[in-house]
mmCIF file of C-alpha atoms and ligand atoms in Angstrom:
data_model
loop_
_atom_site.group_PDB
_atom_site.id
_atom_site.type_symbol
_atom_site.label_atom_id
_atom_site.label_comp_id
_atom_site.label_asym_id
_atom_site.label_seq_id
_atom_site.Cartn_x
_atom_site.Cartn_y
_atom_site.Cartn_z
ATOM 1 C CA MET A 295 59.229 135.515 -98.146
ATOM 2 C CA ALA A 296 57.808 133.146 -95.529
ATOM 3 C CA ALA A 297 61.334 132.584 -94.235
ATOM 4 C CA ASN A 298 61.847 136.351 -94.027
ATOM 5 C CA LEU A 299 58.626 136.771 -92.095
ATOM 6 C CA LYS A 300 59.604 133.996 -89.738
ATOM 7 C CA PHE A 301 62.977 135.691 -89.205
ATOM 8 C CA LEU A 302 61.254 138.987 -88.415
ATOM 9 C CA ILE A 303 58.938 137.325 -85.919
ATOM 10 C CA VAL A 304 61.871 135.625 -84.194
ATOM 11 C CA VAL A 305 63.798 138.914 -84.008
ATOM 12 C CA ALA A 306 60.741 140.785 -82.719
ATOM 13 C CA ALA A 307 60.082 138.102 -80.117
ATOM 14 C CA ALA A 308 63.700 138.185 -78.967
ATOM 15 C CA ALA A 309 63.586 141.982 -78.704
ATOM 16 C CA ALA A 310 60.338 141.781 -76.731
ATOM 17 C CA THR A 311 61.855 139.246 -74.332
ATOM 18 C CA VAL A 312 64.873 141.454 -73.737
ATOM 19 C CA SER A 313 62.804 144.557 -73.166
ATOM 20 C CA VAL A 314 60.357 142.783 -70.834
ATOM 21 C CA SER A 315 63.064 141.451 -68.534
ATOM 22 C CA ASP A 316 64.942 144.766 -68.453
ATOM 23 C CA ALA A 317 61.946 147.051 -68.669
ATOM 24 C CA GLN A 318 61.549 147.840 -65.010
ATOM 25 C CA LEU A 319 65.193 148.243 -64.090
ATOM 26 C CA SER A 320 66.236 151.856 -64.448
ATOM 27 C CA SER A 321 68.644 154.267 -62.820
ATOM 28 C CA THR A 322 65.774 156.543 -61.789
ATOM 29 C CA TYR A 323 63.500 153.919 -60.202
ATOM 30 C CA TYR A 324 63.742 155.413 -56.682
ATOM 31 C CA ASP A 325 63.768 159.080 -57.732
ATOM 32 C CA GLY A 326 60.215 159.615 -56.526
ATOM 33 C CA THR A 327 60.152 157.206 -53.580
ATOM 34 C CA CYS A 328 63.636 157.261 -52.069
ATOM 35 C CA PRO A 329 65.806 159.889 -53.743
ATOM 36 C CA THR A 330 68.592 159.612 -51.152
ATOM 37 C CA VAL A 331 69.091 155.851 -51.498
ATOM 38 C CA PHE A 332 72.347 156.123 -53.469
ATOM 39 C CA ASP A 333 73.807 158.534 -50.898
ATOM 40 C CA MET A 334 72.798 156.298 -48.009
ATOM 41 C CA VAL A 335 74.385 153.205 -49.554
ATOM 42 C CA LYS A 336 77.590 155.034 -50.410
ATOM 43 C CA SER A 337 77.970 156.462 -46.930
ATOM 44 C CA VAL A 338 77.514 153.097 -45.141
ATOM 45 C CA VAL A 339 79.825 151.320 -47.612
ATOM 46 C CA ARG A 340 82.465 153.990 -47.214
ATOM 47 C CA SER A 341 82.526 153.815 -43.425
ATOM 48 C CA ALA A 342 82.476 149.996 -43.462
ATOM 49 C CA ILE A 343 85.494 149.927 -45.812
ATOM 50 C CA ASN A 344 87.247 152.546 -43.702
ATOM 51 C CA ARG A 345 86.903 150.189 -40.758
ATOM 52 C CA GLU A 346 87.943 147.089 -42.699
ATOM 53 C CA LYS A 347 89.140 147.277 -46.307
ATOM 54 C CA ARG A 348 88.415 143.646 -47.058
ATOM 55 C CA VAL A 349 84.685 144.006 -46.554
ATOM 56 C CA GLY A 350 84.430 145.819 -49.901
ATOM 57 C CA ALA A 351 85.673 142.669 -51.613
ATOM 58 C CA SER A 352 83.316 140.556 -49.546
ATOM 59 C CA ILE A 353 80.339 142.596 -50.750
ATOM 60 C CA VAL A 354 81.381 142.252 -54.399
ATOM 61 C CA ARG A 355 81.504 138.493 -53.938
ATOM 62 C CA LEU A 356 78.044 138.475 -52.319
ATOM 63 C CA PHE A 357 76.634 140.122 -55.428
ATOM 64 C CA PHE A 358 78.215 137.499 -57.716
ATOM 65 C CA HIS A 359 76.971 134.652 -55.513
ATOM 66 C CA ASP A 360 73.493 136.180 -55.368
ATOM 67 C CA CYS A 361 73.116 136.850 -59.093
ATOM 68 C CA PHE A 362 74.470 133.500 -60.316
ATOM 69 C CA VAL A 363 71.890 131.625 -58.244
ATOM 70 C CA ASN A 364 68.357 132.239 -59.551
ATOM 71 C CA GLY A 365 69.228 135.812 -60.523
ATOM 72 C CA CYS A 366 69.882 138.987 -58.518
ATOM 73 C CA ASP A 367 67.016 138.521 -56.076
ATOM 74 C CA GLY A 368 68.674 138.890 -52.673
ATOM 75 C CA GLY A 369 68.140 135.142 -52.124
ATOM 76 C CA LEU A 370 71.655 134.724 -50.729
ATOM 77 C CA LEU A 371 70.884 137.188 -47.946
ATOM 78 C CA LEU A 372 68.129 135.018 -46.433
ATOM 79 C CA ASP A 373 68.901 132.982 -43.307
ATOM 80 C CA ASP A 374 67.537 129.462 -42.822
ATOM 81 C CA ASN A 375 63.764 129.319 -42.785
ATOM 82 C CA LEU A 376 63.126 125.655 -42.084
ATOM 83 C CA PRO A 377 61.209 123.688 -43.095
ATOM 84 C CA ALA A 378 60.346 126.012 -46.003
ATOM 85 C CA PHE A 379 63.924 126.490 -47.234
ATOM 86 C CA GLU A 380 67.564 126.216 -46.225
ATOM 87 C CA SER A 381 69.813 129.254 -46.569
ATOM 88 C CA GLU A 382 72.166 129.586 -49.545
ATOM 89 C CA LYS A 383 74.710 130.621 -46.926
ATOM 90 C CA ASN A 384 75.065 126.895 -46.097
ATOM 91 C CA ALA A 385 76.019 125.933 -49.658
ATOM 92 C CA LEU A 386 79.621 124.813 -50.055
ATOM 93 C CA PRO A 387 80.924 127.925 -51.883
ATOM 94 C CA ASN A 388 79.416 130.181 -49.181
ATOM 95 C CA LYS A 389 79.804 128.297 -45.915
ATOM 96 C CA ASN A 390 82.429 129.839 -43.595
ATOM 97 C CA SER A 391 83.292 132.065 -46.516
ATOM 98 C CA ALA A 392 80.587 134.506 -47.654
ATOM 99 C CA ARG A 393 80.743 137.586 -45.462
ATOM 100 C CA GLY A 394 79.722 141.234 -45.319
ATOM 101 C CA PHE A 395 76.074 140.582 -44.490
ATOM 102 C CA GLU A 396 76.110 143.033 -41.558
ATOM 103 C CA VAL A 397 76.960 145.884 -43.917
ATOM 104 C CA ILE A 398 73.910 145.066 -46.021
ATOM 105 C CA ASP A 399 71.823 144.924 -42.809
ATOM 106 C CA LYS A 400 73.111 148.342 -41.839
ATOM 107 C CA ILE A 401 72.209 149.836 -45.210
ATOM 108 C CA LYS A 402 68.796 148.203 -45.018
ATOM 109 C CA ALA A 403 68.176 149.724 -41.589
ATOM 110 C CA ALA A 404 69.173 153.159 -42.921
ATOM 111 C CA THR A 405 66.839 152.936 -45.917
ATOM 112 C CA GLU A 406 63.954 151.573 -43.826
ATOM 113 C CA ASN A 407 64.382 154.548 -41.531
ATOM 114 C CA VAL A 408 63.998 157.052 -44.324
ATOM 115 C CA CYS A 409 61.852 155.270 -46.948
ATOM 116 C CA LYS A 410 60.043 152.392 -45.323
ATOM 117 C CA GLY A 411 59.258 149.335 -47.413
ATOM 118 C CA VAL A 412 60.621 150.826 -50.634
ATOM 119 C CA VAL A 413 64.195 149.725 -51.358
ATOM 120 C CA SER A 414 64.877 146.037 -52.025
ATOM 121 C CA CYS A 415 67.775 144.104 -50.516
ATOM 122 C CA ALA A 416 68.695 142.981 -54.042
ATOM 123 C CA ASP A 417 69.099 146.624 -55.125
ATOM 124 C CA ILE A 418 71.044 147.503 -51.979
ATOM 125 C CA LEU A 419 73.518 144.748 -52.832
ATOM 126 C CA ALA A 420 73.812 145.931 -56.445
ATOM 127 C CA ILE A 421 74.525 149.533 -55.406
ATOM 128 C CA ALA A 422 76.848 148.541 -52.544
ATOM 129 C CA THR A 423 78.862 146.405 -54.959
ATOM 130 C CA ARG A 424 79.483 149.289 -57.350
ATOM 131 C CA ASP A 425 80.346 151.581 -54.434
ATOM 132 C CA SER A 426 82.772 149.008 -53.003
ATOM 133 C CA VAL A 427 84.636 148.695 -56.302
ATOM 134 C CA VAL A 428 84.854 152.479 -56.604
ATOM 135 C CA GLU A 429 85.982 152.867 -52.996
ATOM 136 C CA LEU A 430 88.824 150.396 -53.634
ATOM 137 C CA GLY A 431 90.000 152.290 -56.697
ATOM 138 C CA GLY A 432 88.088 150.464 -59.435
ATOM 139 C CA PRO A 433 85.779 151.689 -62.188
ATOM 140 C CA SER A 434 82.284 153.066 -61.710
ATOM 141 C CA TRP A 435 79.111 152.242 -63.618
ATOM 142 C CA GLN A 436 75.478 153.251 -63.543
ATOM 143 C CA VAL A 437 73.529 150.845 -61.351
ATOM 144 C CA LEU A 438 70.089 150.039 -62.674
ATOM 145 C CA VAL A 439 67.551 149.440 -59.902
ATOM 146 C CA GLY A 440 63.996 148.258 -59.430
ATOM 147 C CA ARG A 441 64.685 144.644 -58.404
ATOM 148 C CA ARG A 442 62.463 142.985 -55.831
ATOM 149 C CA ASP A 443 63.426 140.369 -53.255
ATOM 150 C CA ALA A 444 62.929 136.626 -53.447
ATOM 151 C CA ARG A 445 60.596 134.941 -50.988
ATOM 152 C CA THR A 446 62.718 131.818 -51.000
ATOM 153 C CA ALA A 447 66.326 130.670 -51.221
ATOM 154 C CA ASN A 448 67.810 127.801 -53.229
ATOM 155 C CA LYS A 449 70.745 126.157 -51.469
ATOM 156 C CA GLN A 450 70.901 123.357 -54.022
ATOM 157 C CA ALA A 451 71.284 125.815 -56.908
ATOM 158 C CA ALA A 452 74.004 127.630 -54.945
ATOM 159 C CA ASP A 453 75.875 124.322 -54.737
ATOM 160 C CA THR A 454 75.599 123.588 -58.437
ATOM 161 C CA ASP A 455 75.695 127.012 -60.125
ATOM 162 C CA LEU A 456 78.709 128.595 -58.414
ATOM 163 C CA PRO A 457 82.067 127.573 -59.866
ATOM 164 C CA PRO A 458 84.492 125.570 -57.672
ATOM 165 C CA PHE A 459 88.056 126.793 -57.073
ATOM 166 C CA SER A 460 89.326 123.498 -58.486
ATOM 167 C CA ALA A 461 87.648 124.133 -61.878
ATOM 168 C CA ASN A 462 89.643 123.804 -65.074
ATOM 169 C CA LEU A 463 89.215 126.287 -67.916
ATOM 170 C CA THR A 464 86.633 124.231 -69.818
ATOM 171 C CA LEU A 465 84.404 123.970 -66.763
ATOM 172 C CA LEU A 466 84.693 127.694 -66.014
ATOM 173 C CA ILE A 467 83.855 128.618 -69.595
ATOM 174 C CA ASN A 468 80.881 126.234 -69.571
ATOM 175 C CA MET A 469 79.527 127.426 -66.246
ATOM 176 C CA PHE A 470 79.704 131.060 -67.332
ATOM 177 C CA GLN A 471 78.233 130.212 -70.733
ATOM 178 C CA GLN A 472 75.257 128.618 -68.939
ATOM 179 C CA LYS A 473 74.653 132.036 -67.431
ATOM 180 C CA ASN A 474 75.040 133.741 -70.786
ATOM 181 C CA PHE A 475 78.560 135.098 -70.275
ATOM 182 C CA THR A 476 81.341 134.788 -72.847
ATOM 183 C CA ALA A 477 84.833 133.477 -72.065
ATOM 184 C CA ARG A 478 86.078 137.062 -72.334
ATOM 185 C CA GLU A 479 83.532 138.165 -69.735
ATOM 186 C CA LEU A 480 84.610 135.269 -67.499
ATOM 187 C CA VAL A 481 88.140 136.666 -67.608
ATOM 188 C CA ALA A 482 86.985 140.247 -67.021
ATOM 189 C CA LEU A 483 84.812 139.260 -64.059
ATOM 190 C CA SER A 484 87.598 137.140 -62.571
ATOM 191 C CA GLY A 485 89.493 140.418 -62.315
ATOM 192 C CA ALA A 486 87.417 140.943 -59.149
ATOM 193 C CA HIS A 487 90.089 138.729 -57.593
ATOM 194 C CA SER A 488 92.367 141.752 -57.641
ATOM 195 C CA ILE A 489 90.716 142.436 -54.252
ATOM 196 C CA GLY A 490 89.964 140.251 -51.252
ATOM 197 C CA MET A 491 91.321 137.183 -49.542
ATOM 198 C CA ALA A 492 91.165 133.411 -49.810
ATOM 199 C CA ARG A 493 91.559 130.708 -47.182
ATOM 200 C CA CYS A 494 94.406 128.239 -47.380
ATOM 201 C CA THR A 495 91.922 125.404 -47.844
ATOM 202 C CA THR A 496 90.900 126.877 -51.225
ATOM 203 C CA PHE A 497 94.406 127.038 -52.722
ATOM 204 C CA ARG A 498 96.374 124.289 -50.949
ATOM 205 C CA ASP A 499 95.998 121.725 -53.746
ATOM 206 C CA HIS A 500 97.039 124.268 -56.338
ATOM 207 C CA LEU A 501 100.029 125.267 -54.237
ATOM 208 C CA TYR A 502 101.381 121.786 -53.543
ATOM 209 C CA ASN A 503 100.241 119.764 -56.547
ATOM 210 C CA ASN A 504 100.448 122.067 -59.570
ATOM 211 C CA THR A 505 103.599 123.120 -61.365
ATOM 212 C CA ASN A 506 102.299 126.307 -62.986
ATOM 213 C CA LEU A 507 103.314 128.512 -60.044
ATOM 214 C CA ASP A 508 106.131 130.998 -59.703
ATOM 215 C CA PRO A 509 108.634 129.372 -57.264
ATOM 216 C CA ILE A 510 109.325 132.690 -55.519
ATOM 217 C CA ALA A 511 105.681 133.240 -54.699
ATOM 218 C CA THR A 512 105.348 129.582 -53.738
ATOM 219 C CA THR A 513 107.840 129.779 -50.885
ATOM 220 C CA ASP A 514 105.953 132.627 -49.263
ATOM 221 C CA LEU A 515 102.612 130.993 -49.772
ATOM 222 C CA LYS A 516 103.727 127.695 -48.297
ATOM 223 C CA ALA A 517 104.743 129.496 -45.115
ATOM 224 C CA ASN A 518 101.175 130.798 -44.866
ATOM 225 C CA CYS A 519 99.459 127.628 -45.970
ATOM 226 C CA PRO A 520 101.109 124.445 -44.652
ATOM 227 C CA GLN A 521 100.357 121.057 -46.117
ATOM 228 C CA SER A 522 98.236 120.248 -43.126
ATOM 229 C CA GLY A 523 96.592 122.625 -40.684
ATOM 230 C CA GLY A 524 96.028 126.349 -41.089
ATOM 231 C CA ASP A 525 92.930 125.792 -43.237
ATOM 232 C CA ASP A 526 91.547 129.227 -42.434
ATOM 233 C CA ASN A 527 94.795 131.159 -42.902
ATOM 234 C CA LEU A 528 94.147 134.064 -45.245
ATOM 235 C CA VAL A 529 96.172 135.246 -48.216
ATOM 236 C CA GLY A 530 95.367 138.069 -50.637
ATOM 237 C CA LEU A 531 93.957 136.740 -53.929
ATOM 238 C CA ASP A 532 96.261 139.275 -55.508
ATOM 239 C CA HIS A 533 99.236 139.054 -53.163
ATOM 240 C CA GLN A 534 100.617 142.418 -54.277
ATOM 241 C CA SER A 535 97.703 144.665 -53.350
ATOM 242 C CA PRO A 536 94.536 142.903 -52.169
ATOM 243 C CA ASN A 537 92.887 146.191 -51.201
ATOM 244 C CA ARG A 538 93.386 147.921 -54.523
ATOM 245 C CA PHE A 539 91.151 147.067 -57.461
ATOM 246 C CA GLY A 540 93.053 146.968 -60.745
ATOM 247 C CA ASN A 541 94.609 144.997 -63.553
ATOM 248 C CA ASN A 542 97.533 143.844 -61.398
ATOM 249 C CA TYR A 543 95.639 140.558 -60.975
ATOM 250 C CA PHE A 544 96.230 139.812 -64.673
ATOM 251 C CA GLN A 545 99.900 140.771 -64.469
ATOM 252 C CA GLY A 546 100.123 138.309 -61.583
ATOM 253 C CA LEU A 547 98.590 135.549 -63.715
ATOM 254 C CA MET A 548 101.171 136.257 -66.420
ATOM 255 C CA LYS A 549 103.870 135.676 -63.773
ATOM 256 C CA LYS A 550 102.192 132.425 -62.650
ATOM 257 C CA ARG A 551 101.081 133.977 -59.399
ATOM 258 C CA GLY A 552 97.395 133.084 -59.559
ATOM 259 C CA LEU A 553 96.368 132.022 -56.066
ATOM 260 C CA LEU A 554 93.501 129.702 -56.960
ATOM 261 C CA ASN A 555 93.625 126.943 -59.517
ATOM 262 C CA SER A 556 90.630 128.677 -61.146
ATOM 263 C CA ASP A 557 92.688 131.868 -61.464
ATOM 264 C CA GLN A 558 95.804 130.375 -63.041
ATOM 265 C CA VAL A 559 93.873 128.266 -65.581
ATOM 266 C CA LEU A 560 92.889 131.550 -67.235
ATOM 267 C CA PHE A 561 96.554 131.890 -68.216
ATOM 268 C CA ASN A 562 97.945 128.428 -68.735
ATOM 269 C CA ALA A 563 98.583 128.105 -72.486
ATOM 270 C CA GLY A 564 94.839 127.979 -73.144
ATOM 271 C CA SER A 565 92.248 129.908 -75.142
ATOM 272 C CA THR A 566 91.993 132.820 -72.666
ATOM 273 C CA ASP A 567 95.728 133.647 -72.485
ATOM 274 C CA ASP A 568 95.317 136.482 -74.976
ATOM 275 C CA VAL A 569 92.521 138.123 -72.996
ATOM 276 C CA VAL A 570 94.607 137.963 -69.806
ATOM 277 C CA ARG A 571 97.511 139.582 -71.676
ATOM 278 C CA THR A 572 95.225 142.262 -73.096
ATOM 279 C CA TYR A 573 93.847 143.180 -69.660
ATOM 280 C CA GLY A 574 97.289 142.955 -68.066
ATOM 281 C CA ASP A 575 98.625 145.422 -70.629
ATOM 282 C CA ASN A 576 95.617 147.716 -70.782
ATOM 283 C CA ALA A 577 94.104 148.804 -67.482
ATOM 284 C CA GLN A 578 91.474 150.980 -69.163
ATOM 285 C CA MET A 579 90.168 148.165 -71.305
ATOM 286 C CA PHE A 580 89.907 145.925 -68.256
ATOM 287 C CA SER A 581 88.044 148.622 -66.302
ATOM 288 C CA ASP A 582 85.572 149.243 -69.131
ATOM 289 C CA GLU A 583 84.870 145.584 -69.770
ATOM 290 C CA PHE A 584 84.639 144.720 -66.067
ATOM 291 C CA ALA A 585 82.079 147.498 -65.590
ATOM 292 C CA SER A 586 79.981 146.321 -68.567
ATOM 293 C CA ALA A 587 80.068 142.738 -67.356
ATOM 294 C CA MET A 588 78.943 143.827 -63.879
ATOM 295 C CA VAL A 589 75.975 145.704 -65.381
ATOM 296 C CA LYS A 590 75.151 142.543 -67.304
ATOM 297 C CA MET A 591 75.428 140.492 -64.112
ATOM 298 C CA GLY A 592 73.018 142.872 -62.416
ATOM 299 C CA ASN A 593 70.469 142.188 -65.144
ATOM 300 C CA MET A 594 70.327 138.461 -64.410
ATOM 301 C CA ASN A 595 66.653 137.530 -63.895
ATOM 302 C CA PRO A 596 65.567 140.332 -61.601
ATOM 303 C CA LEU A 597 62.180 140.007 -59.919
ATOM 304 C CA THR A 598 60.086 142.984 -60.972
ATOM 305 C CA GLY A 599 56.473 144.149 -61.067
ATOM 306 C CA SER A 600 54.403 142.172 -58.575
ATOM 307 C CA ASN A 601 56.931 139.338 -58.242
ATOM 308 C CA GLY A 602 58.738 138.881 -54.939
ATOM 309 C CA GLU A 603 58.532 141.501 -52.222
ATOM 310 C CA ILE A 604 60.455 144.346 -50.587
ATOM 311 C CA ARG A 605 61.861 142.693 -47.484
ATOM 312 C CA THR A 606 61.865 144.646 -44.244
ATOM 313 C CA ASN A 607 64.823 142.610 -42.986
ATOM 314 C CA CYS A 608 67.214 141.224 -45.618
ATOM 315 C CA ARG A 609 67.651 138.008 -43.610
ATOM 316 C CA LYS A 610 63.932 137.097 -43.475
ATOM 317 C CA ILE A 611 60.946 137.046 -45.757
ATOM 318 C CA ASN A 612 58.157 139.425 -44.628
HETATM 319 C C1 HEM B 776 85.559 132.249 -62.053
HETATM 320 C C2 HEM B 776 85.167 131.501 -61.060
HETATM 321 C C3 HEM B 776 85.378 131.871 -59.622
HETATM 322 C C4 HEM B 776 85.793 131.034 -58.647
HETATM 323 C C5 HEM B 776 86.100 129.548 -58.790
HETATM 324 C C6 HEM B 776 85.901 131.804 -57.432
HETATM 325 C C7 HEM B 776 86.291 131.287 -56.201
HETATM 326 C C8 HEM B 776 86.607 132.055 -55.102
HETATM 327 C C9 HEM B 776 87.173 131.545 -53.881
HETATM 328 C C10 HEM B 776 87.469 130.083 -53.593
HETATM 329 C C11 HEM B 776 87.385 132.597 -53.057
HETATM 330 C C12 HEM B 776 87.968 132.545 -51.654
HETATM 331 C C13 HEM B 776 86.884 132.186 -50.679
HETATM 332 C C14 HEM B 776 87.360 131.810 -49.296
HETATM 333 O O1 HEM B 776 88.502 131.418 -49.109
HETATM 334 O O2 HEM B 776 86.552 131.914 -48.356
HETATM 335 C C15 HEM B 776 86.936 133.775 -53.750
HETATM 336 C C16 HEM B 776 86.986 135.049 -53.231
HETATM 337 C C17 HEM B 776 86.489 136.148 -53.895
HETATM 338 N N1 HEM B 776 85.810 136.160 -55.095
HETATM 339 FE FE1 HEM B 776 85.717 134.651 -56.396
HETATM 340 N N2 HEM B 776 85.554 133.097 -57.701
HETATM 341 C C18 HEM B 776 85.215 133.190 -59.018
HETATM 342 C C19 HEM B 776 84.757 134.314 -59.673
HETATM 343 C C20 HEM B 776 84.473 135.505 -59.048
HETATM 344 C C21 HEM B 776 83.734 136.597 -59.640
HETATM 345 C C22 HEM B 776 83.089 136.553 -61.020
HETATM 346 C C23 HEM B 776 83.690 137.589 -58.719
HETATM 347 C C24 HEM B 776 83.028 138.932 -58.800
HETATM 348 C C25 HEM B 776 82.718 139.541 -59.916
HETATM 349 C C26 HEM B 776 84.436 137.133 -57.567
HETATM 350 C C27 HEM B 776 84.717 137.880 -56.453
HETATM 351 C C28 HEM B 776 85.461 137.444 -55.375
HETATM 352 C C29 HEM B 776 85.971 138.324 -54.340
HETATM 353 C C30 HEM B 776 85.872 139.841 -54.345
HETATM 354 C C31 HEM B 776 86.597 137.501 -53.388
HETATM 355 C C32 HEM B 776 87.233 137.944 -52.065
HETATM 356 C C33 HEM B 776 86.154 137.931 -50.994
HETATM 357 C C34 HEM B 776 86.612 138.303 -49.597
HETATM 358 O O3 HEM B 776 87.759 138.662 -49.379
HETATM 359 O O4 HEM B 776 85.753 138.204 -48.696
HETATM 360 N N3 HEM B 776 84.858 135.854 -57.790
HETATM 361 N N4 HEM B 776 86.458 133.423 -54.994
#
């Protein structure tokens, strides 16, 4: 009896925790204050991608790098504000790599024009990410909004909480587990690498020192990424179609064509091989599970209520 009661209290407490953290995110949050926000974001994203396809991928990565570091609070978007804080943009995984910030600035300017002081940078990034995936041929999902913006950044957390390209499978699984994601969700989210580019410096070791690469792909890659020099040379993460979101990334892994070490370890006779095969064979299942995992990512520790602020400029606190 006492044990039952205790169980009920634990369950009720867990339910309360879940509902408190999610309570203020909703799809209708801006209906009364900025009803055109979704249209504005879509239109800026669309014209940015029309100018340069890759920027859609860059935006998706910004969202991941924002949410994994202290939650989806727009912290990544802040520039240096010394001595108070150093920008997350200077952390190793972001430096000379994270891009697309001007698109977010453009959306922010558009929303400030129409609904001043209402739409957070964190929400703009969440909506722009969904729109980028859709624009590049991927699945859609309902974006919950109502996040507020951080008043500080955490460069140190960006250095420790974002996975390195050299990670093995155990490390990837652990790092995602720390953020409450399953190994299956790690694989689904990695499918974002069906779009975008990587610099030679991020895949050189994998290319020259690992044996789990398709020799045909290797020859091509080596021409683009010499053993020394050419650090910033770009190659599509999915060499077949880096501007088209889809399950081709998983088919590439099955052919040992993963560009990063952290890609190929997902299919290297380990515990996630089956998930890679499943997604490679079933585009719909990948789309559905990617979309759910992105919604889950968007729910990572949002600032709500009176926490944080609505920044006027995404690069600076008010
Ligand atoms: C699983 C661990 C992951 C690792 C180790 C990793 C690492 C990397 C690296 C090294 C690059 C290339 C960066 C450069 O050369 O400048 C990259 C690009 C990218 N990543 Fe990841 N990533 C991971 C997961 C994710 C996830 C979960 C997402 C989104 C859901 C994502 C989205 C992207 C995108 C879209 C690009 C291309 C960006 C562009 O072209 O600007 N990645 N990632």
